[in-house]
Amino acid sequence: MEKMAIYPGSFDPFTSGHLDIVQRAVKIFPRLVVAVAVNVRKLPTFTVEERVAMLEETLSGMDRVEIDSFSGLLVDYARHKGAHVIVRGLRALSDFENEFQMAHMNRRLHPELETIFMMTSQEHFYVSSQTVKEVAFFNGDVSGVVPPAVLKRLNSRRQGGDGQ
Ligand code: PNS
């Protein structure tokens, strides 16, 4: 049976740090589902449809990568997909506590589901969706830290004057 892993996230928007994790995870797992969460706890800047579209444009050449979205609990989505591995990226120590809590809660809810952490490459350590949006909003240059499909949308929001 081919091991499928899920890489879940808000991806609001997808950054070069996320891309780094996808490129490395796909070398380990024969199938990788990049799953956009319809996250009820966060008010997103981009709609799920926009986030999925940016992912599709960015990851279009990767045939072992599937793009999807889910709502509700991640463990239920993993069951539905038949996946037993969750991939998460870790940047600094500040990510750790939240990730630790999520991994343990998910394991409690679904004991067969394993969470694997990958260290973000050094050059992406400081990149987060939040900082990217803030810099872009104030007309800063984010061209090196987001894929072109994301840059395009960030720029169009900025020019349209309705960016958040
Ligand atoms: O990119 P993010 O915002 O760090 O991703 C967090 C995400 C979407 C993976 C997490 O919030 C999640 O799994 N949400 C789905 C709802 C869920 O299962 N919550 C319980 C987690 S213990």
mmCIF file of C-alpha atoms and ligand atoms in Angstrom:
data_model
loop_
_atom_site.group_PDB
_atom_site.id
_atom_site.type_symbol
_atom_site.label_atom_id
_atom_site.label_comp_id
_atom_site.label_asym_id
_atom_site.label_seq_id
_atom_site.Cartn_x
_atom_site.Cartn_y
_atom_site.Cartn_z
ATOM 1 C CA MET A 1 0.000 0.000 0.000
ATOM 2 C CA GLU A 2 1.318 3.445 -0.940
ATOM 3 C CA LYS A 3 1.912 5.627 2.087
ATOM 4 C CA MET A 4 -0.038 8.825 1.792
ATOM 5 C CA ALA A 5 0.762 11.842 3.902
ATOM 6 C CA ILE A 6 -1.307 14.949 4.468
ATOM 7 C CA TYR A 7 0.293 18.364 4.746
ATOM 8 C CA PRO A 8 -2.465 20.507 6.280
ATOM 9 C CA GLY A 9 -2.439 24.232 6.888
ATOM 10 C CA SER A 10 -4.245 27.499 6.538
ATOM 11 C CA PHE A 11 -1.888 28.486 3.674
ATOM 12 C CA ASP A 12 -3.215 32.043 3.872
ATOM 13 C CA PRO A 13 -1.219 32.429 1.714
ATOM 14 C CA PHE A 14 1.191 29.626 0.756
ATOM 15 C CA THR A 15 4.817 30.809 1.161
ATOM 16 C CA SER A 16 8.249 29.669 0.008
ATOM 17 C CA GLY A 17 8.622 28.042 3.446
ATOM 18 C CA HIS A 18 5.560 25.882 2.768
ATOM 19 C CA LEU A 19 6.912 25.080 -0.710
ATOM 20 C CA ASP A 20 10.177 23.942 0.818
ATOM 21 C CA ILE A 21 8.284 21.459 3.027
ATOM 22 C CA VAL A 22 6.236 20.148 0.062
ATOM 23 C CA GLN A 23 9.352 19.629 -2.063
ATOM 24 C CA ARG A 24 11.089 17.718 0.701
ATOM 25 C CA ALA A 25 8.052 15.740 1.893
ATOM 26 C CA VAL A 26 7.311 14.455 -1.596
ATOM 27 C CA LYS A 27 10.755 12.824 -1.638
ATOM 28 C CA ILE A 28 9.754 10.786 1.415
ATOM 29 C CA PHE A 29 6.098 9.976 0.736
ATOM 30 C CA PRO A 30 4.870 8.580 -2.582
ATOM 31 C CA ARG A 31 1.645 10.588 -2.271
ATOM 32 C CA LEU A 32 1.201 13.924 -0.579
ATOM 33 C CA VAL A 33 -2.087 15.740 -0.088
ATOM 34 C CA VAL A 34 -1.688 19.446 0.541
ATOM 35 C CA ALA A 35 -4.916 20.246 2.367
ATOM 36 C CA VAL A 36 -6.232 23.751 2.929
ATOM 37 C CA ALA A 37 -8.138 24.013 6.198
ATOM 38 C CA VAL A 38 -11.384 25.898 6.334
ATOM 39 C CA ASN A 39 -10.306 27.127 9.715
ATOM 40 C CA VAL A 40 -13.153 28.414 11.810
ATOM 41 C CA ARG A 41 -10.835 29.951 14.403
ATOM 42 C CA LYS A 42 -9.102 32.292 11.954
ATOM 43 C CA LEU A 43 -10.628 34.886 9.676
ATOM 44 C CA PRO A 44 -8.715 34.254 6.436
ATOM 45 C CA THR A 45 -7.481 36.927 4.044
ATOM 46 C CA PHE A 46 -7.936 34.660 1.022
ATOM 47 C CA THR A 47 -10.978 32.449 0.469
ATOM 48 C CA VAL A 48 -10.515 28.677 0.361
ATOM 49 C CA GLU A 49 -11.060 28.805 -3.399
ATOM 50 C CA GLU A 50 -8.303 31.411 -3.801
ATOM 51 C CA ARG A 51 -5.906 29.467 -1.589
ATOM 52 C CA VAL A 52 -6.580 26.261 -3.524
ATOM 53 C CA ALA A 53 -6.118 28.101 -6.851
ATOM 54 C CA MET A 54 -2.748 29.493 -5.718
ATOM 55 C CA LEU A 55 -1.649 26.005 -4.681
ATOM 56 C CA GLU A 56 -2.795 24.499 -7.969
ATOM 57 C CA GLU A 57 -0.802 27.067 -9.928
ATOM 58 C CA THR A 58 2.269 26.659 -7.757
ATOM 59 C CA LEU A 59 2.337 22.864 -7.546
ATOM 60 C CA SER A 60 0.984 22.063 -11.012
ATOM 61 C CA GLY A 61 4.054 20.129 -12.187
ATOM 62 C CA MET A 62 4.143 17.766 -9.204
ATOM 63 C CA ASP A 63 2.139 14.687 -10.175
ATOM 64 C CA ARG A 64 2.346 12.902 -6.808
ATOM 65 C CA VAL A 65 0.909 15.930 -5.052
ATOM 66 C CA GLU A 66 -2.836 16.351 -4.624
ATOM 67 C CA ILE A 67 -4.456 19.617 -3.565
ATOM 68 C CA ASP A 68 -7.599 19.533 -1.504
ATOM 69 C CA SER A 69 -9.473 21.413 1.198
ATOM 70 C CA PHE A 70 -11.245 20.206 4.299
ATOM 71 C CA SER A 71 -13.455 21.476 7.049
ATOM 72 C CA GLY A 72 -13.940 19.997 10.497
ATOM 73 C CA LEU A 73 -11.352 17.978 12.337
ATOM 74 C CA LEU A 74 -8.098 17.026 10.697
ATOM 75 C CA VAL A 75 -8.308 13.517 12.171
ATOM 76 C CA ASP A 76 -11.683 12.945 10.488
ATOM 77 C CA TYR A 77 -10.289 14.174 7.190
ATOM 78 C CA ALA A 78 -7.271 11.857 7.566
ATOM 79 C CA ARG A 79 -9.607 8.909 8.189
ATOM 80 C CA HIS A 80 -11.664 9.855 5.162
ATOM 81 C CA LYS A 81 -8.522 9.959 2.989
ATOM 82 C CA GLY A 82 -7.077 6.778 4.503
ATOM 83 C CA ALA A 83 -3.882 8.625 5.485
ATOM 84 C CA HIS A 84 -1.840 7.803 8.570
ATOM 85 C CA VAL A 85 0.781 10.531 8.447
ATOM 86 C CA ILE A 86 0.500 14.269 8.995
ATOM 87 C CA VAL A 87 3.411 16.464 7.941
ATOM 88 C CA ARG A 88 4.041 19.763 9.672
ATOM 89 C CA GLY A 89 6.861 22.264 9.289
ATOM 90 C CA LEU A 90 8.672 23.662 12.301
ATOM 91 C CA ARG A 91 10.471 26.963 12.208
ATOM 92 C CA ALA A 92 11.595 28.330 15.540
ATOM 93 C CA LEU A 93 10.966 27.211 19.083
ATOM 94 C CA SER A 94 7.908 29.463 19.107
ATOM 95 C CA ASP A 95 6.083 27.013 16.819
ATOM 96 C CA PHE A 96 6.750 24.132 19.116
ATOM 97 C CA GLU A 97 4.173 24.503 21.879
ATOM 98 C CA ASN A 98 1.197 24.806 19.585
ATOM 99 C CA GLU A 99 2.437 21.960 17.376
ATOM 100 C CA PHE A 100 3.077 19.776 20.408
ATOM 101 C CA GLN A 101 -0.483 20.328 21.659
ATOM 102 C CA MET A 102 -2.006 19.655 18.236
ATOM 103 C CA ALA A 103 0.025 16.503 17.663
ATOM 104 C CA HIS A 104 -0.929 15.070 21.060
ATOM 105 C CA MET A 105 -4.588 15.970 20.742
ATOM 106 C CA ASN A 106 -4.699 14.461 17.259
ATOM 107 C CA ARG A 107 -3.019 11.301 18.511
ATOM 108 C CA ARG A 108 -5.542 11.042 21.316
ATOM 109 C CA LEU A 109 -8.380 11.356 18.810
ATOM 110 C CA HIS A 110 -6.780 9.038 16.258
ATOM 111 C CA PRO A 111 -4.001 6.868 17.772
ATOM 112 C CA GLU A 112 -2.872 5.456 14.409
ATOM 113 C CA LEU A 113 -2.244 8.920 13.004
ATOM 114 C CA GLU A 114 1.420 9.903 13.245
ATOM 115 C CA THR A 115 2.591 13.509 13.025
ATOM 116 C CA ILE A 116 5.986 14.032 11.423
ATOM 117 C CA PHE A 117 7.794 17.346 11.798
ATOM 118 C CA MET A 118 10.201 18.727 9.259
ATOM 119 C CA MET A 119 12.563 21.570 10.095
ATOM 120 C CA THR A 120 12.028 24.486 7.749
ATOM 121 C CA SER A 121 15.198 25.219 5.800
ATOM 122 C CA GLN A 122 17.308 27.989 7.246
ATOM 123 C CA GLU A 123 16.519 30.518 4.531
ATOM 124 C CA HIS A 124 12.794 30.291 5.310
ATOM 125 C CA PHE A 125 13.010 30.494 9.090
ATOM 126 C CA TYR A 126 11.640 34.028 9.276
ATOM 127 C CA VAL A 127 8.899 33.597 6.661
ATOM 128 C CA SER A 128 5.309 33.363 7.828
ATOM 129 C CA SER A 129 2.011 34.014 6.053
ATOM 130 C CA GLN A 130 1.294 36.749 8.554
ATOM 131 C CA THR A 131 4.519 38.714 7.981
ATOM 132 C CA VAL A 132 4.239 38.245 4.218
ATOM 133 C CA LYS A 133 0.755 39.783 4.229
ATOM 134 C CA GLU A 134 1.833 42.671 6.406
ATOM 135 C CA VAL A 135 4.898 43.505 4.296
ATOM 136 C CA ALA A 136 2.905 43.215 1.058
ATOM 137 C CA PHE A 137 0.118 45.379 2.442
ATOM 138 C CA PHE A 138 2.563 48.196 3.136
ATOM 139 C CA ASN A 139 4.082 47.815 -0.356
ATOM 140 C CA GLY A 140 7.184 45.952 0.776
ATOM 141 C CA ASP A 141 8.869 43.488 -1.567
ATOM 142 C CA VAL A 142 7.867 39.870 -0.899
ATOM 143 C CA SER A 143 8.898 38.513 -4.307
ATOM 144 C CA GLY A 144 11.537 36.172 -2.881
ATOM 145 C CA VAL A 145 9.400 34.662 -0.169
ATOM 146 C CA VAL A 146 6.201 33.669 -1.951
ATOM 147 C CA PRO A 147 5.661 31.734 -5.200
ATOM 148 C CA PRO A 148 4.703 33.816 -8.298
ATOM 149 C CA ALA A 149 1.026 32.747 -8.139
ATOM 150 C CA VAL A 150 0.786 34.173 -4.626
ATOM 151 C CA LEU A 151 2.749 37.309 -5.460
ATOM 152 C CA LYS A 152 0.327 38.019 -8.298
ATOM 153 C CA ARG A 153 -2.667 37.906 -5.974
ATOM 154 C CA LEU A 154 -0.999 39.886 -3.218
ATOM 155 C CA ASN A 155 -0.094 42.564 -5.754
ATOM 156 C CA SER A 156 -3.545 42.688 -7.282
ATOM 157 C CA ARG A 157 -5.069 43.231 -3.853
ATOM 158 C CA ARG A 158 -2.597 45.928 -3.089
ATOM 159 C CA GLN A 159 -3.254 47.721 -6.372
ATOM 160 C CA GLY A 160 -6.985 47.280 -5.939
ATOM 161 C CA GLY A 161 -6.673 48.890 -2.531
ATOM 162 C CA ASP A 162 -8.728 46.213 -0.783
ATOM 163 C CA GLY A 163 -5.871 44.200 0.693
ATOM 164 C CA GLN A 164 -5.968 43.191 4.332
HETATM 165 O O1 PNS B 1 -1.262 26.742 8.931
HETATM 166 P P1 PNS B 1 -1.834 26.593 10.301
HETATM 167 O O2 PNS B 1 -2.845 27.682 10.586
HETATM 168 O O3 PNS B 1 -0.782 26.521 11.362
HETATM 169 O O4 PNS B 1 -2.597 25.178 10.309
HETATM 170 C C1 PNS B 1 -3.302 24.741 11.444
HETATM 171 C C2 PNS B 1 -4.220 23.560 11.085
HETATM 172 C C3 PNS B 1 -5.139 23.968 9.948
HETATM 173 C C4 PNS B 1 -3.409 22.376 10.667
HETATM 174 C C5 PNS B 1 -5.053 23.204 12.353
HETATM 175 O O5 PNS B 1 -5.688 24.351 12.845
HETATM 176 C C6 PNS B 1 -6.093 22.128 12.068
HETATM 177 O O6 PNS B 1 -5.762 20.978 11.967
HETATM 178 N N1 PNS B 1 -7.380 22.545 11.909
HETATM 179 C C7 PNS B 1 -8.463 21.660 11.633
HETATM 180 C C8 PNS B 1 -9.374 21.532 12.861
HETATM 181 C C9 PNS B 1 -8.768 20.582 13.873
HETATM 182 O O7 PNS B 1 -8.598 19.403 13.630
HETATM 183 N N2 PNS B 1 -8.479 21.124 15.061
HETATM 184 C C10 PNS B 1 -7.910 20.371 16.162
HETATM 185 C C11 PNS B 1 -6.396 20.386 16.159
HETATM 186 S S1 PNS B 1 -5.804 19.649 17.603
#
